[in-house]
PDB file of C-alpha atoms in Angstrom:
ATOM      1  CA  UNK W   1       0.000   0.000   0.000  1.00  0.00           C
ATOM      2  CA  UNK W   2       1.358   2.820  -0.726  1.00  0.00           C
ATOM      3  CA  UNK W   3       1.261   5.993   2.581  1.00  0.00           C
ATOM      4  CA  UNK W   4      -1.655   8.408   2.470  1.00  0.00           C
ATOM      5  CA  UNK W   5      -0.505  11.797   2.309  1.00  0.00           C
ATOM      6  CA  UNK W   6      -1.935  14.113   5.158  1.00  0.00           C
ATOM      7  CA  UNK W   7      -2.775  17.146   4.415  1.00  0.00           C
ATOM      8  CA  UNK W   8      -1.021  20.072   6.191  1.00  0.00           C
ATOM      9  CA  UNK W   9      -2.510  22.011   9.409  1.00  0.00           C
ATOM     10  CA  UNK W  10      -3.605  25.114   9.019  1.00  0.00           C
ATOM     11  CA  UNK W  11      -2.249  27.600  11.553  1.00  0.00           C
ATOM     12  CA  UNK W  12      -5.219  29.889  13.094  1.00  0.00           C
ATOM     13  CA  UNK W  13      -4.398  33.410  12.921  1.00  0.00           C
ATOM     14  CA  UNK W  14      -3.485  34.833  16.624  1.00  0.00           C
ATOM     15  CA  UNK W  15      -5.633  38.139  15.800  1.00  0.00           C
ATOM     16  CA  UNK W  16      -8.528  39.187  14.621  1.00  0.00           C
ATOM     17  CA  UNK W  17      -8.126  42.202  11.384  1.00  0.00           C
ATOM     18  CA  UNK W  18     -11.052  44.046  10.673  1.00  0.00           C
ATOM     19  CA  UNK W  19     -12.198  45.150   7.100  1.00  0.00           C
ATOM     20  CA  UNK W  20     -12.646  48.749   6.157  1.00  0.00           C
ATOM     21  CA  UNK W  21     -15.021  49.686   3.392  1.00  0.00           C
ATOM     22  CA  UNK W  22     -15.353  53.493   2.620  1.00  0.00           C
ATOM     23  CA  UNK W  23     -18.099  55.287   0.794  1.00  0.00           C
ATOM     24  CA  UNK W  24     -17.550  57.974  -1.264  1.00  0.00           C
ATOM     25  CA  UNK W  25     -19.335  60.451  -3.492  1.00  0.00           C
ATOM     26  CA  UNK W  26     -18.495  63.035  -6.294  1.00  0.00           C
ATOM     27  CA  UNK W  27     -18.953  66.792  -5.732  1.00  0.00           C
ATOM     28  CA  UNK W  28     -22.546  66.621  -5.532  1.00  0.00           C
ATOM     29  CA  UNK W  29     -22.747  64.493  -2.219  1.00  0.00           C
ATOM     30  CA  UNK W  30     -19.772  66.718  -0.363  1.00  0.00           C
ATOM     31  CA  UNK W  31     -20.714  66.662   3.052  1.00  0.00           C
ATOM     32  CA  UNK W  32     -23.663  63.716   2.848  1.00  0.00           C
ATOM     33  CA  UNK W  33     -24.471  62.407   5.954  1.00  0.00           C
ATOM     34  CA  UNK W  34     -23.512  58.929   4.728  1.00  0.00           C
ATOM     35  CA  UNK W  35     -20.325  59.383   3.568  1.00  0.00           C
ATOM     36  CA  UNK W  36     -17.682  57.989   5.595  1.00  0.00           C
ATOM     37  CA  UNK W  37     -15.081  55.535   6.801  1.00  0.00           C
ATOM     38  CA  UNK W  38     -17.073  52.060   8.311  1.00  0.00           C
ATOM     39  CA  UNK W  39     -14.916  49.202  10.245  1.00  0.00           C
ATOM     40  CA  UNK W  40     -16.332  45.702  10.086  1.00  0.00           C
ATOM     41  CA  UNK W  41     -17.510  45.278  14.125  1.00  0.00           C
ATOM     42  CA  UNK W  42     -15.715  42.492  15.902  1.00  0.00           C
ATOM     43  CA  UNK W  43     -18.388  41.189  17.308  1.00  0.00           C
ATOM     44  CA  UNK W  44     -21.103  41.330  14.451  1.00  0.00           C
ATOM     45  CA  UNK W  45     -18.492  40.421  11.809  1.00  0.00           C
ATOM     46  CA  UNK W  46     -19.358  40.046   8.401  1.00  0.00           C
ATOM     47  CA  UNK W  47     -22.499  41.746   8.387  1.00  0.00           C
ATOM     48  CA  UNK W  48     -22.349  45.358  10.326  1.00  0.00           C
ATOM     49  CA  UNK W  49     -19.297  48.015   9.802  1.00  0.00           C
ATOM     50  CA  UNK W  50     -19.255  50.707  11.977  1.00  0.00           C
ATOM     51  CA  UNK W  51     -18.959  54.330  11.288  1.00  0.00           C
ATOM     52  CA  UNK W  52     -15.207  55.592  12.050  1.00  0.00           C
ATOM     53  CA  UNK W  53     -15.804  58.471  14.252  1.00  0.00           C
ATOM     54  CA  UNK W  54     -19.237  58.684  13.500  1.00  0.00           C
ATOM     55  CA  UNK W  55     -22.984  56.639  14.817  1.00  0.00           C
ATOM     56  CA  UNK W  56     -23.913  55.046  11.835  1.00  0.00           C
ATOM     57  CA  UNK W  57     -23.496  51.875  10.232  1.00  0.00           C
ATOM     58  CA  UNK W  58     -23.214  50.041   7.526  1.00  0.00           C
ATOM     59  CA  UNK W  59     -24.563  46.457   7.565  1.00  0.00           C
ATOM     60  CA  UNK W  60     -26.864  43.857   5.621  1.00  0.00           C
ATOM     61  CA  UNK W  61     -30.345  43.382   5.648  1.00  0.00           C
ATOM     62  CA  UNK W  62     -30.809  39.964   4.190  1.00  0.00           C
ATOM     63  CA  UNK W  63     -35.087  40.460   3.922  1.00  0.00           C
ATOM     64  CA  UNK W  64     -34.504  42.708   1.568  1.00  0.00           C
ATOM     65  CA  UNK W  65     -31.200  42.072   0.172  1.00  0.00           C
ATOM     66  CA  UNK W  66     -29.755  45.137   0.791  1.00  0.00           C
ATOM     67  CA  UNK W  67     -26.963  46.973   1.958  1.00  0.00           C
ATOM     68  CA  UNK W  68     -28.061  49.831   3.967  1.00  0.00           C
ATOM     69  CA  UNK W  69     -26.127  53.060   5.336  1.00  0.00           C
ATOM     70  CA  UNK W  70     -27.988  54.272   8.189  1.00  0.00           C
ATOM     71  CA  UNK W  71     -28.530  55.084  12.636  1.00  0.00           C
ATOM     72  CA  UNK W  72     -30.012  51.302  13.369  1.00  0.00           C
ATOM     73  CA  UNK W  73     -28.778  48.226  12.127  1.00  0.00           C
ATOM     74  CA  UNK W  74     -31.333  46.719  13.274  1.00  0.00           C
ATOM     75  CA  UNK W  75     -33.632  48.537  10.470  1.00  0.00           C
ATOM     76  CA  UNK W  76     -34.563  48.130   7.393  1.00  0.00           C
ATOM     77  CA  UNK W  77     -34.350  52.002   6.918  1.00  0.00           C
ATOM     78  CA  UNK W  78     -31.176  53.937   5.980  1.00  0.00           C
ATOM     79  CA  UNK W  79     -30.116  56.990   4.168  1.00  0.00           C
ATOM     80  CA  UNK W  80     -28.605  54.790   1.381  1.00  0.00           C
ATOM     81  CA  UNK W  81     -28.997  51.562  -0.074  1.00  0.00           C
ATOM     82  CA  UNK W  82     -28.181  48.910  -2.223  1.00  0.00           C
ATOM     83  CA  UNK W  83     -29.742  46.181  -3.841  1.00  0.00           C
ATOM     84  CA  UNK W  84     -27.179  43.055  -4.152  1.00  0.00           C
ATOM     85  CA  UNK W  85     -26.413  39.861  -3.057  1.00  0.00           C
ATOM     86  CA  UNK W  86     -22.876  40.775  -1.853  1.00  0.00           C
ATOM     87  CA  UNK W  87     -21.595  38.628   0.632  1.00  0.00           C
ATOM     88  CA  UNK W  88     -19.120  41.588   1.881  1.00  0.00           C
ATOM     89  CA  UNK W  89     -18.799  45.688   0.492  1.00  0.00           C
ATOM     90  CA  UNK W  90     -16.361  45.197  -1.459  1.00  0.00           C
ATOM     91  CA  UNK W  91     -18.097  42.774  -3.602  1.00  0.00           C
ATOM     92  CA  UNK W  92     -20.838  45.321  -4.613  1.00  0.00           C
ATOM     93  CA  UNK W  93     -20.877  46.049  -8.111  1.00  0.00           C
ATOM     94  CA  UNK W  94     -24.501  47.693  -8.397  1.00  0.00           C
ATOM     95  CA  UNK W  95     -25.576  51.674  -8.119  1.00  0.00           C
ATOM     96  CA  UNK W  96     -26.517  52.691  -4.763  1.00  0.00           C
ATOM     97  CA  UNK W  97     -29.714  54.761  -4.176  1.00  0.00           C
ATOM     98  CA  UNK W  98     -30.018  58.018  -2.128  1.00  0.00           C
ATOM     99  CA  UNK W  99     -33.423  59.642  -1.484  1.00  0.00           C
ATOM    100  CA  UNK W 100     -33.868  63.006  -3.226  1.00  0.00           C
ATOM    101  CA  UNK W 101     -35.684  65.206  -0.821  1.00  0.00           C
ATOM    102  CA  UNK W 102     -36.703  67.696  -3.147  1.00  0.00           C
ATOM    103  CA  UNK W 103     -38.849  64.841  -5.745  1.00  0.00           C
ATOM    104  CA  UNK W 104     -39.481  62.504  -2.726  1.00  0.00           C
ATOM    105  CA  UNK W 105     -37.917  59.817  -4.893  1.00  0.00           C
ATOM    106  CA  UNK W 106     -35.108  57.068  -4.219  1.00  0.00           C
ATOM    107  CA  UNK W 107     -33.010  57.798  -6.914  1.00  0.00           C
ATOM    108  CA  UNK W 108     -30.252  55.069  -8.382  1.00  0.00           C
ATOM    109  CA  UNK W 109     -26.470  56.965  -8.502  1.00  0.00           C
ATOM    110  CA  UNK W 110     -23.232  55.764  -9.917  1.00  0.00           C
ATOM    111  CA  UNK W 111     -21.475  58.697  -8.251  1.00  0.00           C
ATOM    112  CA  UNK W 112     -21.268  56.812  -5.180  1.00  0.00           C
ATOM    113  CA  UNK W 113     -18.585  54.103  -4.598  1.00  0.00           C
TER     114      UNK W 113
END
């Protein structure tokens, strides 16, 4: 017979390293309250990033699919969102939407990244 090869151990990592994920706008969102720096939480990883120096958050809401910007991440309401299947930030690909206060309307940008 001939020896069966083991496969090597993995070494777990001694710490933990948080992602980042920062939004940002052209010109015409300068100074939008959901702009910002957001810093996956240790404790909720994966699926809430919280503001840098701010109280919001950025975090998933899987009933609706959604990314969401916004004071509760326990809501399904936000100041921005986006529809996508993302697993993480940096895997979104789509437009976010912002609501427009002066038509009433969620509008779809691609001047936010």
């Amino acid at each position: 017979k001939e020896p069966v090869m083991q496969a090597p151990k993995l070494k777990q990592p001694k710490k933990w390293v948080a992602a980042v994920y920062e939004l940002i706008g052209t010109e015409e969102f300068d100074g939008a309250p959901f702009l910002g720096t957001f810093v996956e939480n240790k404790e909720l990883k994966g699926r809430v990033y919280d503001e840098l120096g701010g109280k919001k958050y950025l975090y998933y809401w899987r009933p609706k699919r959604q990314w969401i910007i916004g004071e509760n991440y326990s809501s399904e309401l936000g100041l921005v969102f986006v529809d996508t299947l993302a697993r993480t930030p940096d895997q979104i690909a789509r437009p976010w939407s912002f609501y427009d206060g002066e038509t009433g309307e969620w509008v779809e940008t691609e001047d936010l990244v």
